[in-house]
């Protein structure tokens, strides 16, 4: 740059360039559905009482403070709903929540992971800018850290509902028989879904051999149509220690109804920082003998036009080929490497010790009398005696 001819030169202090705050967002991706959005983030700074966390939703998403905010590991405090336009969100009208810290013994510390869930309503159409935002403010309303480009989730129309898992015990380091209920509100045709993956918290270990489908009380007509010859354990496989994948038959549909699955796990010693379960629907493998695209009517996915994996087309692999994960030169992908067509996150059950309190002392049987009853009996006897006195005087 030429410096000749300069009449005045000024310098200003620059800003620090660093990595954005780590954060993820997940929820039920059914369009138009009332859901709970789970947010996980890694704090980088200390927040004292009076500081707050601000969650920004993409346009057309509706956020709510009611019925409740799930403070999974985030310190509980106040919640305020805001609607409007902010410069940090690109001057677009949207909803955003302000979660304030109000308790001196529950603060946000650096290098610590936090998670919380808020009530939301998914739109019918996905906005062009599908990004969530998270801003951390100190009590002086100065931005401590932020990330306004947290990637959102695509909207689907599988009409799948997943209930939070029901644990047989929450004790640490013991075997836990977890029941997970899934409800398909509509029938999914044959070949649309090839695999169903259940993902437990990272510190939970799944005992893959003890999986069982309890749908309909054990009736084969009410169970999922699983392929007995596909997986490591026949109908299912466990790629990681905290996952189990069910392999469906491609010639059978998934009928509308509720399915009860029993997943046996080994509880961790401590509660995971990401204490949530996830259910994923995967397309059939591209190398499998799937039916032709003309017979597949996959549920519509309201996503970006570039997301080929979730939108049906006239291609021979429509409905079951995830183009973004095809190996270069081979055109082969499977459930181990493909991006799920649908992922639903639900809250976990936590880890806690058994209830303990002051020991109860034995009570002697003689102390089990009812004084109130004795006084009532004496009162009735006195009334009866008073009524008999006039009769006695007449006889005399």
Short mmCIF file of C-alpha atoms in Angstrom, two decimals:
data_model
loop_
_atom_site.label_atom_id
_atom_site.label_comp_id
_atom_site.label_asym_id
_atom_site.label_seq_id
_atom_site.Cartn_x
_atom_site.Cartn_y
_atom_site.Cartn_z
CA UNK A 1 0.00 0.00 0.00
CA UNK A 2 1.43 3.36 -0.96
CA UNK A 3 2.03 5.70 1.96
CA UNK A 4 2.79 8.84 -0.02
CA UNK A 5 0.29 11.64 0.28
CA UNK A 6 -0.99 10.58 3.74
CA UNK A 7 -1.96 13.58 5.83
CA UNK A 8 -3.17 11.71 8.93
CA UNK A 9 -2.74 8.13 10.19
CA UNK A 10 -4.55 6.59 13.17
CA UNK A 11 -4.40 3.22 14.90
CA UNK A 12 -7.20 1.46 16.80
CA UNK A 13 -7.09 -1.58 19.00
CA UNK A 14 -8.23 -4.74 17.20
CA UNK A 15 -10.29 -7.68 18.46
CA UNK A 16 -9.24 -11.15 19.45
CA UNK A 17 -9.75 -13.90 16.88
CA UNK A 18 -10.60 -17.21 18.53
CA UNK A 19 -12.67 -20.32 18.05
CA UNK A 20 -16.44 -20.05 18.41
CA UNK A 21 -18.18 -21.49 21.45
CA UNK A 22 -18.95 -25.19 21.07
CA UNK A 23 -22.71 -25.83 21.04
CA UNK A 24 -25.22 -28.29 19.57
CA UNK A 25 -29.01 -28.23 19.17
CA UNK A 26 -31.40 -31.17 18.85
CA UNK A 27 -35.15 -31.82 19.03
CA UNK A 28 -38.05 -33.70 17.51
CA UNK A 29 -37.85 -32.74 13.84
CA UNK A 30 -41.54 -33.32 13.04
CA UNK A 31 -42.82 -30.20 11.30
CA UNK A 32 -45.56 -28.32 13.12
CA UNK A 33 -44.90 -30.34 16.29
CA UNK A 34 -44.71 -29.07 19.86
CA UNK A 35 -41.31 -30.24 21.05
CA UNK A 36 -38.48 -29.68 23.51
CA UNK A 37 -35.26 -28.27 22.05
CA UNK A 38 -32.14 -29.48 23.85
CA UNK A 39 -29.09 -27.21 23.83
CA UNK A 40 -25.62 -28.32 24.88
CA UNK A 41 -22.68 -25.94 25.11
CA UNK A 42 -19.19 -25.73 26.59
CA UNK A 43 -18.75 -22.60 28.68
CA UNK A 44 -15.52 -20.67 28.21
CA UNK A 45 -15.94 -17.98 30.88
CA UNK A 46 -17.28 -17.47 34.38
CA UNK A 47 -20.79 -16.04 34.79
CA UNK A 48 -21.84 -14.59 38.15
CA UNK A 49 -25.28 -13.82 39.55
CA UNK A 50 -26.99 -11.33 37.25
CA UNK A 51 -25.46 -12.83 34.13
CA UNK A 52 -27.67 -14.60 31.63
CA UNK A 53 -27.75 -16.95 28.67
CA UNK A 54 -29.64 -15.82 25.57
CA UNK A 55 -30.98 -18.42 23.13
CA UNK A 56 -31.96 -17.22 19.63
CA UNK A 57 -34.17 -19.37 17.41
CA UNK A 58 -34.29 -19.27 13.60
CA UNK A 59 -37.19 -17.32 12.04
CA UNK A 60 -40.63 -18.99 12.23
CA UNK A 61 -39.64 -21.14 15.25
CA UNK A 62 -41.73 -20.37 18.36
CA UNK A 63 -40.05 -20.54 21.79
CA UNK A 64 -41.80 -20.75 25.17
CA UNK A 65 -40.84 -20.40 28.83
CA UNK A 66 -43.90 -22.47 29.73
CA UNK A 67 -44.74 -25.15 30.65
CA UNK A 68 -41.17 -25.35 31.92
CA UNK A 69 -37.50 -24.93 31.16
CA UNK A 70 -35.56 -28.15 31.74
CA UNK A 71 -32.41 -27.16 33.62
CA UNK A 72 -30.60 -30.44 33.08
CA UNK A 73 -27.15 -29.21 34.12
CA UNK A 74 -27.57 -25.47 33.59
CA UNK A 75 -28.13 -23.57 36.87
CA UNK A 76 -31.83 -22.88 37.37
CA UNK A 77 -32.98 -19.27 37.29
CA UNK A 78 -35.41 -16.93 35.59
CA UNK A 79 -36.78 -17.14 32.04
CA UNK A 80 -38.09 -14.31 29.83
CA UNK A 81 -39.49 -14.61 26.31
CA UNK A 82 -38.54 -11.92 23.80
CA UNK A 83 -39.74 -11.32 20.24
CA UNK A 84 -38.18 -8.88 17.86
CA UNK A 85 -35.29 -7.98 15.61
CA UNK A 86 -31.67 -7.96 16.77
CA UNK A 87 -28.56 -7.00 14.87
CA UNK A 88 -26.79 -10.21 15.91
CA UNK A 89 -29.45 -12.31 14.15
CA UNK A 90 -29.31 -10.55 10.80
CA UNK A 91 -32.17 -8.09 11.43
CA UNK A 92 -34.83 -10.81 11.13
CA UNK A 93 -37.88 -11.09 13.41
CA UNK A 94 -37.53 -14.13 15.64
CA UNK A 95 -38.03 -15.46 19.17
CA UNK A 96 -35.29 -15.55 21.78
CA UNK A 97 -35.20 -16.55 25.46
CA UNK A 98 -33.22 -14.92 28.26
CA UNK A 99 -32.24 -17.33 31.06
CA UNK A 100 -30.88 -15.42 34.05
CA UNK A 101 -28.69 -16.62 36.93
CA UNK A 102 -30.40 -15.82 40.25
CA UNK A 103 -28.73 -18.10 42.82
CA UNK A 104 -25.29 -17.39 44.26
CA UNK A 105 -24.47 -21.07 44.72
CA UNK A 106 -25.37 -22.04 41.13
CA UNK A 107 -23.14 -20.29 38.63
CA UNK A 108 -21.55 -21.02 35.24
CA UNK A 109 -17.88 -21.98 35.31
CA UNK A 110 -15.37 -22.13 32.44
CA UNK A 111 -14.42 -25.39 30.71
CA UNK A 112 -17.65 -26.98 31.93
CA UNK A 113 -20.39 -28.47 29.74
CA UNK A 114 -23.99 -27.42 30.36
CA UNK A 115 -27.28 -28.61 28.91
CA UNK A 116 -30.87 -27.41 29.09
CA UNK A 117 -34.14 -27.82 27.23
CA UNK A 118 -36.81 -25.30 26.25
CA UNK A 119 -40.32 -25.70 24.87
CA UNK A 120 -40.73 -24.85 21.19
CA UNK A 121 -43.06 -25.25 18.23
CA UNK A 122 -41.58 -26.31 14.90
CA UNK A 123 -42.73 -24.42 11.79
CA UNK A 124 -44.33 -26.08 8.79
CA UNK A 125 -41.57 -24.86 6.48
CA UNK A 126 -37.87 -24.62 7.22
CA UNK A 127 -36.49 -21.05 7.09
CA UNK A 128 -33.72 -20.10 4.70
CA UNK A 129 -31.31 -19.32 7.55
CA UNK A 130 -31.49 -22.42 9.72
CA UNK A 131 -29.10 -21.33 12.47
CA UNK A 132 -29.56 -21.04 16.22
CA UNK A 133 -27.70 -18.54 18.37
CA UNK A 134 -26.31 -18.65 21.90
CA UNK A 135 -24.95 -15.56 23.70
CA UNK A 136 -23.49 -15.36 27.21
CA UNK A 137 -23.74 -12.00 29.00
CA UNK A 138 -22.11 -10.93 32.26
CA UNK A 139 -24.01 -8.80 34.84
CA UNK A 140 -22.83 -5.62 33.02
CA UNK A 141 -24.57 -6.88 29.84
CA UNK A 142 -21.25 -7.36 28.10
CA UNK A 143 -20.95 -10.26 25.67
CA UNK A 144 -18.63 -12.84 27.22
CA UNK A 145 -18.95 -15.44 24.47
CA UNK A 146 -21.34 -16.19 21.64
CA UNK A 147 -22.06 -18.30 18.60
CA UNK A 148 -24.85 -17.28 16.22
CA UNK A 149 -24.17 -20.03 13.70
CA UNK A 150 -25.14 -23.18 15.62
CA UNK A 151 -26.41 -25.50 12.89
CA UNK A 152 -30.10 -26.29 13.21
CA UNK A 153 -32.03 -29.44 12.35
CA UNK A 154 -34.03 -30.27 9.22
CA UNK A 155 -37.78 -30.78 9.47
CA UNK A 156 -39.30 -34.14 8.57
CA UNK A 157 -42.76 -35.66 8.31
CA UNK A 158 -42.27 -39.20 9.64
CA UNK A 159 -44.78 -38.47 12.45
CA UNK A 160 -42.72 -40.36 15.03
CA UNK A 161 -43.07 -39.71 18.75
CA UNK A 162 -40.49 -40.90 21.29
CA UNK A 163 -41.17 -40.90 25.03
CA UNK A 164 -38.37 -40.37 27.57
CA UNK A 165 -36.81 -43.69 28.64
CA UNK A 166 -38.19 -45.42 31.74
CA UNK A 167 -35.40 -46.82 33.91
CA UNK A 168 -35.73 -49.71 36.34
CA UNK A 169 -33.07 -48.11 38.56
CA UNK A 170 -30.96 -44.96 38.66
CA UNK A 171 -28.25 -46.34 40.94
CA UNK A 172 -24.68 -45.93 39.63
CA UNK A 173 -22.73 -48.86 38.17
CA UNK A 174 -25.63 -51.34 38.17
CA UNK A 175 -27.50 -53.13 35.39
CA UNK A 176 -30.52 -51.12 34.31
CA UNK A 177 -33.49 -52.42 32.30
CA UNK A 178 -34.57 -49.39 30.28
CA UNK A 179 -37.88 -49.31 28.42
CA UNK A 180 -38.20 -47.01 25.45
CA UNK A 181 -41.55 -46.39 23.73
CA UNK A 182 -41.82 -45.18 20.13
CA UNK A 183 -45.11 -44.28 18.46
CA UNK A 184 -45.51 -44.12 14.69
CA UNK A 185 -48.60 -42.04 13.94
CA UNK A 186 -48.65 -43.18 10.33
CA UNK A 187 -47.55 -46.25 8.42
CA UNK A 188 -44.16 -46.07 6.71
CA UNK A 189 -43.97 -48.07 3.52
CA UNK A 190 -41.55 -50.92 2.92
CA UNK A 191 -38.00 -49.82 2.13
CA UNK A 192 -38.30 -46.27 3.46
CA UNK A 193 -36.50 -46.95 6.75
CA UNK A 194 -33.78 -49.58 6.94
CA UNK A 195 -32.36 -49.13 10.44
CA UNK A 196 -33.36 -47.63 13.80
CA UNK A 197 -30.52 -46.56 16.09
CA UNK A 198 -30.95 -45.83 19.78
CA UNK A 199 -28.17 -43.69 21.23
CA UNK A 200 -27.67 -43.57 25.01
CA UNK A 201 -25.52 -41.01 26.89
CA UNK A 202 -21.79 -41.38 26.09
CA UNK A 203 -20.89 -42.86 29.49
CA UNK A 204 -23.63 -45.53 29.37
CA UNK A 205 -22.75 -49.04 28.20
CA UNK A 206 -25.38 -51.01 26.27
CA UNK A 207 -25.52 -54.78 26.89
CA UNK A 208 -26.32 -55.67 23.32
CA UNK A 209 -27.14 -59.35 23.83
CA UNK A 210 -30.08 -58.64 26.15
CA UNK A 211 -32.17 -56.46 23.84
CA UNK A 212 -35.83 -57.46 23.51
CA UNK A 213 -38.91 -56.15 21.73
CA UNK A 214 -41.77 -56.08 24.26
CA UNK A 215 -44.37 -54.62 21.91
CA UNK A 216 -47.85 -56.03 22.41
CA UNK A 217 -46.72 -57.98 25.47
CA UNK A 218 -44.42 -60.10 23.33
CA UNK A 219 -46.83 -60.72 20.44
CA UNK A 220 -44.98 -61.15 17.15
CA UNK A 221 -47.80 -59.37 15.29
CA UNK A 222 -47.22 -56.18 17.29
CA UNK A 223 -43.41 -56.16 17.08
CA UNK A 224 -41.18 -54.41 14.60
CA UNK A 225 -40.40 -56.40 11.47
CA UNK A 226 -36.69 -57.01 12.05
CA UNK A 227 -34.26 -58.84 9.78
CA UNK A 228 -32.95 -61.88 11.73
CA UNK A 229 -29.90 -62.38 9.49
CA UNK A 230 -28.44 -58.88 9.13
CA UNK A 231 -26.83 -57.73 12.35
CA UNK A 232 -24.07 -58.90 14.62
CA UNK A 233 -26.68 -60.33 16.98
CA UNK A 234 -29.16 -61.21 14.25
CA UNK A 235 -31.79 -58.49 14.42
CA UNK A 236 -29.50 -55.83 15.88
CA UNK A 237 -25.92 -54.57 16.16
CA UNK A 238 -23.96 -52.32 18.51
CA UNK A 239 -21.46 -50.12 16.68
CA UNK A 240 -20.41 -48.20 19.80
CA UNK A 241 -20.71 -48.96 23.50
CA UNK A 242 -23.66 -46.58 23.90
CA UNK A 243 -25.63 -47.42 20.73
CA UNK A 244 -27.84 -50.22 19.48
CA UNK A 245 -29.13 -50.44 15.90
CA UNK A 246 -32.18 -52.44 14.84
CA UNK A 247 -32.20 -53.75 11.26
CA UNK A 248 -35.62 -53.74 9.57
CA UNK A 249 -36.84 -55.98 6.78
CA UNK A 250 -37.05 -54.02 3.55
CA UNK A 251 -40.07 -55.98 2.29
CA UNK A 252 -42.23 -55.14 5.30
CA UNK A 253 -43.69 -51.76 6.33
CA UNK A 254 -43.62 -50.15 9.77
CA UNK A 255 -47.23 -50.20 10.86
CA UNK A 256 -48.77 -47.31 12.75
CA UNK A 257 -48.78 -47.95 16.48
CA UNK A 258 -46.67 -47.95 19.63
CA UNK A 259 -43.60 -50.13 20.09
CA UNK A 260 -41.99 -50.92 23.44
CA UNK A 261 -38.28 -51.73 23.35
CA UNK A 262 -36.19 -53.01 26.25
CA UNK A 263 -32.58 -51.89 26.20
CA UNK A 264 -30.39 -53.26 28.99
CA UNK A 265 -27.54 -50.93 29.98
CA UNK A 266 -24.87 -50.57 32.63
CA UNK A 267 -25.34 -47.27 34.43
CA UNK A 268 -22.26 -45.05 34.68
CA UNK A 269 -20.77 -43.99 38.00
CA UNK A 270 -21.60 -40.33 37.40
CA UNK A 271 -24.21 -38.50 35.39
CA UNK A 272 -23.12 -37.71 31.84
CA UNK A 273 -22.69 -34.10 30.75
CA UNK A 274 -24.88 -34.99 27.74
CA UNK A 275 -27.66 -36.77 29.59
CA UNK A 276 -30.08 -37.40 26.75
CA UNK A 277 -31.16 -40.34 24.58
CA UNK A 278 -31.62 -40.16 20.83
CA UNK A 279 -33.53 -42.26 18.29
CA UNK A 280 -32.33 -42.15 14.68
CA UNK A 281 -34.00 -43.42 11.51
CA UNK A 282 -31.58 -44.44 8.76
CA UNK A 283 -32.29 -45.13 5.10
CA UNK A 284 -31.59 -48.65 3.76
CA UNK A 285 -28.06 -49.36 2.61
CA UNK A 286 -27.35 -48.31 -0.95
CA UNK A 287 -25.88 -51.71 -1.77
CA UNK A 288 -28.91 -53.62 -0.44
CA UNK A 289 -31.58 -55.07 -2.70
CA UNK A 290 -34.04 -52.28 -2.08
CA UNK A 291 -37.21 -51.89 -4.17
CA UNK A 292 -37.32 -49.46 -7.03
CA UNK A 293 -37.94 -45.78 -6.44
CA UNK A 294 -41.33 -45.92 -8.09
CA UNK A 295 -42.66 -48.00 -5.19
CA UNK A 296 -41.20 -45.78 -2.47
CA UNK A 297 -43.17 -42.88 -1.10
CA UNK A 298 -40.92 -41.50 1.61
CA UNK A 299 -42.32 -38.88 3.97
CA UNK A 300 -41.64 -35.38 2.82
CA UNK A 301 -38.68 -33.63 4.36
CA UNK A 302 -38.71 -29.88 4.61
CA UNK A 303 -35.00 -29.19 4.30
CA UNK A 304 -32.55 -27.22 2.24
CA UNK A 305 -32.49 -27.91 -1.46
CA UNK A 306 -28.89 -29.06 -1.18
CA UNK A 307 -29.80 -31.81 1.30
CA UNK A 308 -30.26 -34.62 -1.21
CA UNK A 309 -30.29 -37.32 1.45
CA UNK A 310 -33.69 -36.23 2.81
CA UNK A 311 -35.58 -35.37 -0.37
CA UNK A 312 -37.11 -37.86 -2.80
CA UNK A 313 -36.24 -37.60 -6.48
CA UNK A 314 -36.47 -39.60 -9.68
CA UNK A 315 -33.06 -41.16 -9.14
CA UNK A 316 -32.83 -44.93 -8.89
CA UNK A 317 -31.54 -44.51 -5.35
CA UNK A 318 -34.27 -42.08 -4.25
CA UNK A 319 -35.48 -42.60 -0.71
CA UNK A 320 -32.62 -44.78 0.46
CA UNK A 321 -29.35 -43.32 -0.87
CA UNK A 322 -27.64 -40.59 1.10
CA UNK A 323 -25.69 -38.84 -1.65
CA UNK A 324 -23.59 -36.76 0.73
CA UNK A 325 -22.05 -39.90 2.24
CA UNK A 326 -21.37 -41.93 -0.91
CA UNK A 327 -17.80 -43.12 -1.05
CA UNK A 328 -16.02 -41.55 -3.98
CA UNK A 329 -15.89 -43.94 -6.92
CA UNK A 330 -17.86 -46.70 -5.18
CA UNK A 331 -21.38 -45.36 -4.57
CA UNK A 332 -21.83 -47.52 -1.45
CA UNK A 333 -22.98 -46.44 1.99
CA UNK A 334 -24.60 -48.06 5.01
CA UNK A 335 -26.04 -47.23 8.39
CA UNK A 336 -22.59 -47.05 10.02
CA UNK A 337 -21.52 -43.99 8.00
CA UNK A 338 -24.73 -42.42 6.71
CA UNK A 339 -26.37 -39.32 8.13
CA UNK A 340 -29.69 -40.20 9.82
CA UNK A 341 -32.84 -39.13 8.01
CA UNK A 342 -34.40 -38.34 11.38
CA UNK A 343 -32.99 -37.83 14.89
CA UNK A 344 -35.14 -37.24 17.98
CA UNK A 345 -33.57 -36.40 21.34
CA UNK A 346 -35.30 -36.98 24.67
CA UNK A 347 -34.13 -36.27 28.20
CA UNK A 348 -32.38 -38.98 30.18
CA UNK A 349 -33.15 -40.22 33.70
CA UNK A 350 -29.92 -39.22 35.43
CA UNK A 351 -27.87 -41.09 38.01
CA UNK A 352 -28.56 -40.90 41.74
CA UNK A 353 -27.89 -42.90 44.89
CA UNK A 354 -30.54 -44.70 46.91
CA UNK A 355 -32.70 -42.66 49.27
CA UNK A 356 -31.19 -42.48 52.77
CA UNK A 357 -32.49 -40.69 55.83
CA UNK A 358 -32.61 -40.99 59.61
CA UNK A 359 -33.11 -44.56 60.78
CA UNK A 360 -36.57 -45.29 62.17
CA UNK A 361 -36.68 -46.64 65.73
CA UNK A 362 -39.00 -49.44 66.78
CA UNK A 363 -42.21 -48.37 68.55
CA UNK A 364 -43.56 -50.55 71.41
CA UNK A 365 -47.04 -51.95 71.01
CA UNK A 366 -48.18 -50.27 74.23
CA UNK A 367 -47.59 -46.88 72.62
CA UNK A 368 -49.96 -47.64 69.76
CA UNK A 369 -53.12 -46.77 71.74
CA UNK A 370 -55.31 -43.95 70.54
CA UNK A 371 -55.83 -41.39 73.30
CA UNK A 372 -58.47 -39.65 71.24
CA UNK A 373 -60.58 -42.78 71.17
CA UNK A 374 -60.26 -43.21 74.96
CA UNK A 375 -61.39 -39.64 75.58
CA UNK A 376 -64.30 -40.12 73.19
CA UNK A 377 -65.40 -43.25 75.06
CA UNK A 378 -65.24 -41.47 78.42
CA UNK A 379 -67.29 -38.59 77.06
CA UNK A 380 -70.02 -40.92 75.79
CA UNK A 381 -70.16 -42.72 79.14
CA UNK A 382 -70.51 -39.41 80.98
CA UNK A 383 -73.38 -38.33 78.70
CA UNK A 384 -75.16 -41.64 79.25
CA UNK A 385 -74.79 -41.31 83.01
CA UNK A 386 -76.21 -37.77 82.93
CA UNK A 387 -79.27 -38.98 81.01
CA UNK A 388 -79.92 -41.78 83.47
CA UNK A 389 -79.89 -39.52 86.53
CA UNK A 390 -83.47 -38.07 86.06
CA UNK A 391 -84.90 -41.54 85.60
CA UNK A 392 -83.24 -42.69 88.83
CA UNK A 393 -84.70 -39.78 90.80
CA UNK A 394 -88.24 -40.55 89.54
CA UNK A 395 -88.02 -44.13 90.77
CA UNK A 396 -86.98 -42.96 94.14
#
